[in-house]
Structures are given as structure tokens and as C-alpha cells.
Coordinates of C-alpha atoms (C1' of nucleotides) in Angstrom, one line a residue:
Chain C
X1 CA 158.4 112.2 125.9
X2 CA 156.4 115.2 124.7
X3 CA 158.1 118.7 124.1
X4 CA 156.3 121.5 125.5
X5 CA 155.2 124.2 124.2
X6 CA 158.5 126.3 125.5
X7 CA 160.7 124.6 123.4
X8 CA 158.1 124.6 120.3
X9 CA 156.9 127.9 120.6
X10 CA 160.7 129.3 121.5
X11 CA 162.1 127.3 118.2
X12 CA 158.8 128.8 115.9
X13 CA 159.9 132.5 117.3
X14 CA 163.3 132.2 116.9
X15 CA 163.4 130.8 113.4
X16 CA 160.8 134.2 113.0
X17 CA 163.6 136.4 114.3
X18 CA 165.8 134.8 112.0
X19 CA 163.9 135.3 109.0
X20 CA 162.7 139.0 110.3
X21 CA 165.3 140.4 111.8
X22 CA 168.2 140.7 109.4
X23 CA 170.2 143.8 111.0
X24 CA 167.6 145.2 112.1
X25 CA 165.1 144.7 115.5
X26 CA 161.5 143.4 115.6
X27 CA 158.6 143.6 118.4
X28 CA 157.8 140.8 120.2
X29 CA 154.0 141.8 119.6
X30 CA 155.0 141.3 115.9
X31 CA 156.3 137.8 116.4
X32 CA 153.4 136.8 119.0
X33 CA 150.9 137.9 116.2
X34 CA 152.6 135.7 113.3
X35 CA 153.2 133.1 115.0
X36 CA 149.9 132.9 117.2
X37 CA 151.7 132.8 120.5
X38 CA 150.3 134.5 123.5
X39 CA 152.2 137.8 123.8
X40 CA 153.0 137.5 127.7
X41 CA 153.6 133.9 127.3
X42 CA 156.2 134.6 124.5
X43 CA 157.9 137.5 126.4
X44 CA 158.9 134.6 129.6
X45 CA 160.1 132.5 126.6
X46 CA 162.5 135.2 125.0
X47 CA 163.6 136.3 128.5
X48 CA 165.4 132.8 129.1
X49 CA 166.8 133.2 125.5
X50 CA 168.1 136.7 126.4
X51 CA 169.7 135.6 129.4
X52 CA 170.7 132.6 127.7
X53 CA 172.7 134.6 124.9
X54 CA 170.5 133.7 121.8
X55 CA 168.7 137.0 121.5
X56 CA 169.3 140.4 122.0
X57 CA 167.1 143.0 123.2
X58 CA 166.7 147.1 122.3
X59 CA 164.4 148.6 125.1
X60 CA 162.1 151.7 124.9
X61 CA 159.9 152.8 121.8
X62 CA 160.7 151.1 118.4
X63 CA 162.7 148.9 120.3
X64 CA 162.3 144.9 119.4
X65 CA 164.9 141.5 119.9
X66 CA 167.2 140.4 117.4
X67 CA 169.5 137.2 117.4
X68 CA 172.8 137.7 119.2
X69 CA 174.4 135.2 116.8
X70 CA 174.2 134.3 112.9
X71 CA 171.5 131.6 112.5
X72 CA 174.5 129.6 111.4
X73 CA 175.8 129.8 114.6
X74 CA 172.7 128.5 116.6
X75 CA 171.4 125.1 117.0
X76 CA 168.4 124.3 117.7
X77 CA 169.9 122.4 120.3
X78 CA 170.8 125.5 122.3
X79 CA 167.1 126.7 121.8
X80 CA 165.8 123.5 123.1
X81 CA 167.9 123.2 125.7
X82 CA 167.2 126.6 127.0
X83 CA 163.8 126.4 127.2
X84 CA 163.7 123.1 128.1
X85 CA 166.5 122.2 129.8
X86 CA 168.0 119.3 129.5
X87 CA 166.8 116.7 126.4
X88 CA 167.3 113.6 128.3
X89 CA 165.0 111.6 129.2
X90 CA 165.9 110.1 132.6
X91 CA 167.9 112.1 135.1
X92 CA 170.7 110.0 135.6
X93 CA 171.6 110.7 132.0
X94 CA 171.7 114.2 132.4
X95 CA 175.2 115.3 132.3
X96 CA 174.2 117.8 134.4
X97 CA 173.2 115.8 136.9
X98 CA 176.1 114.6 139.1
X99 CA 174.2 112.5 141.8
X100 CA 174.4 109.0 140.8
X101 CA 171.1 106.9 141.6
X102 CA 171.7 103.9 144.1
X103 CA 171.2 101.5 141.8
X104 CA 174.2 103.0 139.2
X105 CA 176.5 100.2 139.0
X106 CA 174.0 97.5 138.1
X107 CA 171.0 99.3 136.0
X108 CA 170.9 97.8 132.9
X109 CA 168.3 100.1 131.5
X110 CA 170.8 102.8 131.3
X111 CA 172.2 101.9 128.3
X112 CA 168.7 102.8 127.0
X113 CA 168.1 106.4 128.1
X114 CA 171.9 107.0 127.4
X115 CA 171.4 105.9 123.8
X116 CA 168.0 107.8 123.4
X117 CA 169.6 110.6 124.7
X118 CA 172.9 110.8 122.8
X119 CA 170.7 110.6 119.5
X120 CA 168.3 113.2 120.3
X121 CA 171.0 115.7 121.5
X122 CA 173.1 114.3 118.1
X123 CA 170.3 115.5 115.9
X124 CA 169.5 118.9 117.4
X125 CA 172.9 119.9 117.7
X126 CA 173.3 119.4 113.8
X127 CA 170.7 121.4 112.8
X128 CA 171.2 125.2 113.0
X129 CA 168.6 128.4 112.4
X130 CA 170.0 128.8 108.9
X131 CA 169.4 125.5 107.8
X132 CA 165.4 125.6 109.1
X133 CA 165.8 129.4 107.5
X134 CA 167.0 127.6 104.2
X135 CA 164.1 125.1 104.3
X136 CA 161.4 128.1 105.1
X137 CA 162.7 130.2 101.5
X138 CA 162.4 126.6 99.7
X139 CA 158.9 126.1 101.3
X140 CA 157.7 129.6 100.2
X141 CA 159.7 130.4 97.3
X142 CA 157.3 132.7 95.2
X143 CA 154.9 133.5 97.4
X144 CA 154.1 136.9 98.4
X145 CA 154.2 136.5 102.4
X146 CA 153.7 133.6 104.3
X147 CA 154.6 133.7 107.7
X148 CA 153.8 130.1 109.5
X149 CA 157.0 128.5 110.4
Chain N
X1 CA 161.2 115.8 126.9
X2 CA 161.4 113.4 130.1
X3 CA 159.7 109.7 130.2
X4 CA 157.4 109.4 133.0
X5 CA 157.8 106.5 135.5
X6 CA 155.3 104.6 133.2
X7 CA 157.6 103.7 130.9
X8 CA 160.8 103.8 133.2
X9 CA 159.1 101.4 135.9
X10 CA 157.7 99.4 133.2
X11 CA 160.3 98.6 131.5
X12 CA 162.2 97.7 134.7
X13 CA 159.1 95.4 135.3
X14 CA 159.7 93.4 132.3
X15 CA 163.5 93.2 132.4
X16 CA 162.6 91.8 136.0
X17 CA 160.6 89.3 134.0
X18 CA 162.7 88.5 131.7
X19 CA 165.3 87.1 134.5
X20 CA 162.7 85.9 136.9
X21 CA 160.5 84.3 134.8
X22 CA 161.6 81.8 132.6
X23 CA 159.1 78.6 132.1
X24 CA 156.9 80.0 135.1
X25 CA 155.1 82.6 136.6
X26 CA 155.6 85.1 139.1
X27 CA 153.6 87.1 140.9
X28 CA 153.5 90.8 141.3
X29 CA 154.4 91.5 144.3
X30 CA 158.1 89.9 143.8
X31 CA 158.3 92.3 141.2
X32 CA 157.5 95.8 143.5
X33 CA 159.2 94.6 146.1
X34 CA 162.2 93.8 144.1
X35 CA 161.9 97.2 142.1
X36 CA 160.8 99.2 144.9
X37 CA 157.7 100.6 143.1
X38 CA 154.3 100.6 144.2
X39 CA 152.5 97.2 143.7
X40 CA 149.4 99.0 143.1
X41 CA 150.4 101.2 140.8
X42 CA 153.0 98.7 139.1
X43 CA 149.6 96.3 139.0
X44 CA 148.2 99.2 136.4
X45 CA 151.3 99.4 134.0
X46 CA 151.5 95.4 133.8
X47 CA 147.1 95.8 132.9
X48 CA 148.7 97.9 130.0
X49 CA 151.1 95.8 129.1
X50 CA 149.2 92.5 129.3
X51 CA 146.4 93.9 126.9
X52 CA 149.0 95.0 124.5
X53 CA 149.7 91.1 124.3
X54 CA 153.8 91.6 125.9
X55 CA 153.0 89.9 129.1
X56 CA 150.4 87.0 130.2
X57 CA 149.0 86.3 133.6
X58 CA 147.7 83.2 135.3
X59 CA 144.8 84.2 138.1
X60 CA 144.2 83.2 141.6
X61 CA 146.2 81.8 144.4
X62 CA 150.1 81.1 143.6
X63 CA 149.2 82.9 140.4
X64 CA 151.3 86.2 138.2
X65 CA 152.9 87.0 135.5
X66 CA 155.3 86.2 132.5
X67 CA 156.6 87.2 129.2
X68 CA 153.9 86.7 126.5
X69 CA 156.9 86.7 124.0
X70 CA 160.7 85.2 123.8
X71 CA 162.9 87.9 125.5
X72 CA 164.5 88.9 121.9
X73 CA 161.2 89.0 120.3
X74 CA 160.2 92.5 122.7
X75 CA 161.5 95.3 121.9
X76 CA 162.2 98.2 124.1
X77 CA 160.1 100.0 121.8
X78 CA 157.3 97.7 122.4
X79 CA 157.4 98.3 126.3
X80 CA 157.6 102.2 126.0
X81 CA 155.1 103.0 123.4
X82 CA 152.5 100.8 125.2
X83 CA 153.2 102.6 128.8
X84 CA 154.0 106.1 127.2
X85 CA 152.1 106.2 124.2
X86 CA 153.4 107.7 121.0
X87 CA 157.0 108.7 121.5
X88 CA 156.9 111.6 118.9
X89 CA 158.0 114.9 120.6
X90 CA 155.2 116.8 119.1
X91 CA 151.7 115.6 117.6
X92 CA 152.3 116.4 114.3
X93 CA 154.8 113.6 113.7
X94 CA 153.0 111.1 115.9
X95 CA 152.0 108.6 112.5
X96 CA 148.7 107.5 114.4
X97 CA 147.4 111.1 114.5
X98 CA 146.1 112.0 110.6
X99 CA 144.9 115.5 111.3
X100 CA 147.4 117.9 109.9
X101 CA 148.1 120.8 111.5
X102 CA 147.0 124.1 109.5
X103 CA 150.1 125.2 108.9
X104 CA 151.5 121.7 107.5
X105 CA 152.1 122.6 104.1
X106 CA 154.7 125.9 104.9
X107 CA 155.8 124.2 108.4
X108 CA 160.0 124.0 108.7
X109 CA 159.8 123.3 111.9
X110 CA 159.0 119.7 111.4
X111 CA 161.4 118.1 109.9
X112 CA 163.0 119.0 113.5
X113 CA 160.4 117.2 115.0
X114 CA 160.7 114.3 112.4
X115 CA 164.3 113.8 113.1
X116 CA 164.1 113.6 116.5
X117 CA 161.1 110.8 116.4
X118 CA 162.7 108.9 113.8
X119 CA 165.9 108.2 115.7
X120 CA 164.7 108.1 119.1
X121 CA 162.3 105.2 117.4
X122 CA 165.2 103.6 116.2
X123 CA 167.1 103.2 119.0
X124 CA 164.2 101.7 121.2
X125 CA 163.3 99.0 118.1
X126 CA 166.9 98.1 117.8
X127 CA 167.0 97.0 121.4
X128 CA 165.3 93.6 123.0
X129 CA 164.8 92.7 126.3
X130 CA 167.2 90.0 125.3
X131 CA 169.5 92.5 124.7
X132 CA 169.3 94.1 128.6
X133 CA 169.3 90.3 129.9
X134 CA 172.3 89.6 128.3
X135 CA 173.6 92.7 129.7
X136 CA 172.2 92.3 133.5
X137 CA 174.1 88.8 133.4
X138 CA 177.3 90.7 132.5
X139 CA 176.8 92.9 135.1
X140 CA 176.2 90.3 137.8
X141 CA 178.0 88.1 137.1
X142 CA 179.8 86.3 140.2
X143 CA 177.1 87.6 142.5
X144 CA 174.8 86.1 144.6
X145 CA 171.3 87.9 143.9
X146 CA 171.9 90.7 142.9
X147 CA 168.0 92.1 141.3
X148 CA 168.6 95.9 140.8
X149 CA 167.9 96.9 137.1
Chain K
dG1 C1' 155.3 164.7 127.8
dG2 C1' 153.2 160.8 125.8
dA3 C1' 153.3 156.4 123.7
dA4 C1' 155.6 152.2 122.6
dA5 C1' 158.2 149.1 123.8
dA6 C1' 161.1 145.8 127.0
dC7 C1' 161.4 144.1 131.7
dC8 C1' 159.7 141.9 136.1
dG9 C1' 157.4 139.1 139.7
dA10 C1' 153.5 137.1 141.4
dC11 C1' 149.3 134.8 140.8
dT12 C1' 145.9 131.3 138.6
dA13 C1' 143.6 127.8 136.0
dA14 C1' 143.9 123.5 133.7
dT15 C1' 146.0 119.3 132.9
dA16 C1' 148.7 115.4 133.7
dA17 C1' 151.4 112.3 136.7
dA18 C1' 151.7 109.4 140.4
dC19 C1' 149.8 107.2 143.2
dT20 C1' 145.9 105.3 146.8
dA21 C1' 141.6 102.7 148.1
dG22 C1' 138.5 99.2 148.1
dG23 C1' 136.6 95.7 146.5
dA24 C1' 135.2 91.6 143.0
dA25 C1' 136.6 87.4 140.6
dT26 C1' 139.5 83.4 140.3
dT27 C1' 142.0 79.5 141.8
dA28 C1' 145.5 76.5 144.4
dA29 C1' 146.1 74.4 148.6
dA30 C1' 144.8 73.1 153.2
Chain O
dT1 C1' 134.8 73.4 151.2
dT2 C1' 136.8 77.0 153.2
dT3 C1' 140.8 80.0 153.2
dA4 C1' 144.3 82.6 151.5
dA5 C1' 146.7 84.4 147.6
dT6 C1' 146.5 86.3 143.7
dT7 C1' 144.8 88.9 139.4
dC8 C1' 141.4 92.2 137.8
dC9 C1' 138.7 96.5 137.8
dT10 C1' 137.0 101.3 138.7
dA11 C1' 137.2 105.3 141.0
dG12 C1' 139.2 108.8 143.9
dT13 C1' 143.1 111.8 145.6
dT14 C1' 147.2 114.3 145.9
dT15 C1' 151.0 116.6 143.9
dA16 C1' 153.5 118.7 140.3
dT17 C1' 153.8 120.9 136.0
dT18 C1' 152.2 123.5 132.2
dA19 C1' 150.5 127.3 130.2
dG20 C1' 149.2 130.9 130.7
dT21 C1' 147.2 135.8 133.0
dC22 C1' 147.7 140.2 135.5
dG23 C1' 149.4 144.4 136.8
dG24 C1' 152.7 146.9 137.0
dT25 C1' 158.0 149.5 136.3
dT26 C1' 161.5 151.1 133.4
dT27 C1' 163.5 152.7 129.2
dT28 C1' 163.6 155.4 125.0
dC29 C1' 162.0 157.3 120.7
dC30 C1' 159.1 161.0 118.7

DNA sequence: GGAAAACCGACTAATAAACTAGGAATTAAA
DNA sequence: TTTAATTCCTAGTTTATTAGTCGGTTTTCC
């Protein structure tokens, strides 16, 4: 039941962007550096969010990525799910996932994994880039420059 | 974010028990064939589970297993966390590891992380294997054998 | 034209998951 | 008292996934 690091690294670089890149575009070698994150590693991980519609992207010199959307208008539940696909824990509670298992009609553990996974996607889906962006200036209020998110 | 079999056969294993094993033992085999999971590997999840005091076992010929426990006294909880370990979705809010994480103090991150163990821990403690018996019955009922879980 | 950036696809090392194998110890029943 | 059924134990193996690395191509500012 571990996250990997896709979806924690992808949430620590986006809520980076969001405190970074207010109107304006930012390097990934930037973000990679702040946040400790191996530079090619990062750039797969901002690809999916690129194609994904969460970032945006300015090629050639001084180019950088930039949310595509207000942080108030991301969740980290689109983050997460991005990166990570889906945040259930079995398959057959994947809403994605049409193919019912054999055993459908009688599983009783279901009701388990459907629970789990209604919860999880309840809280991420609640909690947007401006709200972690809110709890980042209370965390660092007065301080000169602290970058760890 | 996906459980592994360990906790998803496991906890099939001891809903099995719970129906199968009232006042008596039985043996492991019933169980993977029933389940369709490997006895040998089954027989390593149930070593877990017996030496985290949920299940008991009598040796030797017409020998096996039962619940150590009422069915409502085990939790869901109880079954997964002894299989899966921890089921925090990042270290950091795991309450058995101390060590903080350098960047504790300034982290925003984490009370995303928090969340998410916090209510995925209170949906497993809130459910028993009395809970999925009672439901398997519901399920079943009118059938002849009918052991899917 | 040169440098700084995003973009792209393939390769690789390390780790974890999911078993498999083979036997030793125990005990009921024949 | 032997035999067969069962739990118990440790180690090995295979497969899949994770977490990167590598080596470029393309785009665009200066």
C-alpha cells in the first residue's frame, strides 16, 4: 500500500511549480535541484503531467513548465492519479476496470477495498495545490527562503 | 498504492476460517483449494498470521488451523497490517518509524500523507471478520456450498 | 551560431513480489 | 509401531516493478 516515488516526487514538484511559477515559467533543472529529485527522473514525471493537462511547457532557451490550471483548480488527486494511476487498491475496484473477476457476485471482501478506496480518492480529491500552497506560506512565514516542500 | 496478494489472499484465508472453522480445526489445504491460492505460499501468510497471535494451529495428522480470536474481535485491520505491514502510503507517517525525515519541520506535503493513512486505517479497524461473515451468509443465502469470498 | 532548455526512446540496475522446493517435526489413526 | 497427514522452517528461483541512467534530437532565445 506504499506510494511510489512518481506520485511523491510529482506532488513535491508540482506544489514547487505552484509556489515558483506565478505567471511566469521555471526550469526543470531548477525544480530537480530544490527538491533533490534526479533531473531525468523528474523530466518522465512532468511528461505524464504535460500530457495529462496539469503542466504546461515553453521549449527552447529560457524555456521552463508552468501549471496549466490555478492551484485552486488541481487536486492532488489528479496528480496522484496521473502518476500513479489509479488509487485503488484491488483491481476490481478500479472504475476503470470493467472486467469483473469470477468470483464478483459472492466476494465479500469487496466491500473492503471499495470502502478503502472511496476514502482515499474522497480525501485527495478535497485537497487542491492552493491549499498545500497555503500550508507551505504558514510553514515558512518569515523566513528568508526555504524551499523543502 | 495497490495491496499485494499478502494481504488480499490473507484476508480471504481468514474469512474462509471464519465460516469453516467454528469449534474445530481445519487444515490448510481446504483452505487453498477452496481459495485457489497456492498451499505453499498460503502456508507462509497463515506463519504470519499465527505469530501475530490471529490464528492458532494444531500439528500433525488431521491437524490445521482456526481463529485465535472471536470473529468480531479481528479486525480487517488486524489481518492487513500483519501481511502488509504498515499501511501508511509513505514512511513518514508510518507511527512505528521515529526517524524524521530532514525536511519534517517545513514539509506540506504530509499532512497529504496523514490524511490518507488516517482514513484508510479507519476503515480497516471499523470492520471485523464478523462483519464479512455476516455478509458472506447474506450473500449465500439459499445455496448449497457456495465458498468463494 | 551557440547555448540552454524541452522532448524522446531505449536501456539497466536494484528491489520487491510471488511463488517453488525440499525437507524436519509432530501426531492421529491403522 | 508404523504410516500417513499435517504443520513448521529455511532457502532458492522467477518474474515484475521501480527507479533510475544514457544518449541523443528539437526548439528557441541571445
Amino acid at each position: 500500500m506504499k506510494l511510489s516515488t512518481k506520485g511523491r516526487y510529482g506532488l513535491k514538484a508540482m506544489v514547487d511549480l505552484a509556489i515558483h511559477s506565478q505567471d511566469k515559467h521555471i526550469a526543470l533543472r531548477h525544480i530537480a535541484e530544490r527538491q533533490d529529485i534526479s533531473e531525468h527522473y523528474l523530466e518522465q514525471l512532468i511528461a505524464v503531467l504535460r500530457k495529462s493537462g496539469l503542466v504546461k511547457s515553453v521549449r527552447g532557451a529560457q524555456g521552463g513548465y508552468s501549471l496549466a490550471l490555478a492551484p485552486d483548480e488541481i487536486t492532488v488527486g489528479d496528480i496522484l492519479r496521473a502518476l500513479e494511476g489509479s488509487l485503488a487498491p484491488v483491481a476490481c475496484v478500479d472504475e476503470n476496470v470493467t472486467e469483473e473477476c469470477s468470483e464478483w457476485d459472492f466476494c465479500v471482501t469487496r466491500v473492503v477495498w471499495k470502502e478503502i478506496s472511496d476514502k482515499v480518492n474522497e480525501v485527495v480529491d478535497s485537497i487542491t495545490l492552493s491549499d498545500l500552497l497555503e500550508e507551505y506560506n504558514k510553514k515558512n512565514s518569515g523566513k528568508e527562503y526555504m524551499y523543502y516542500i
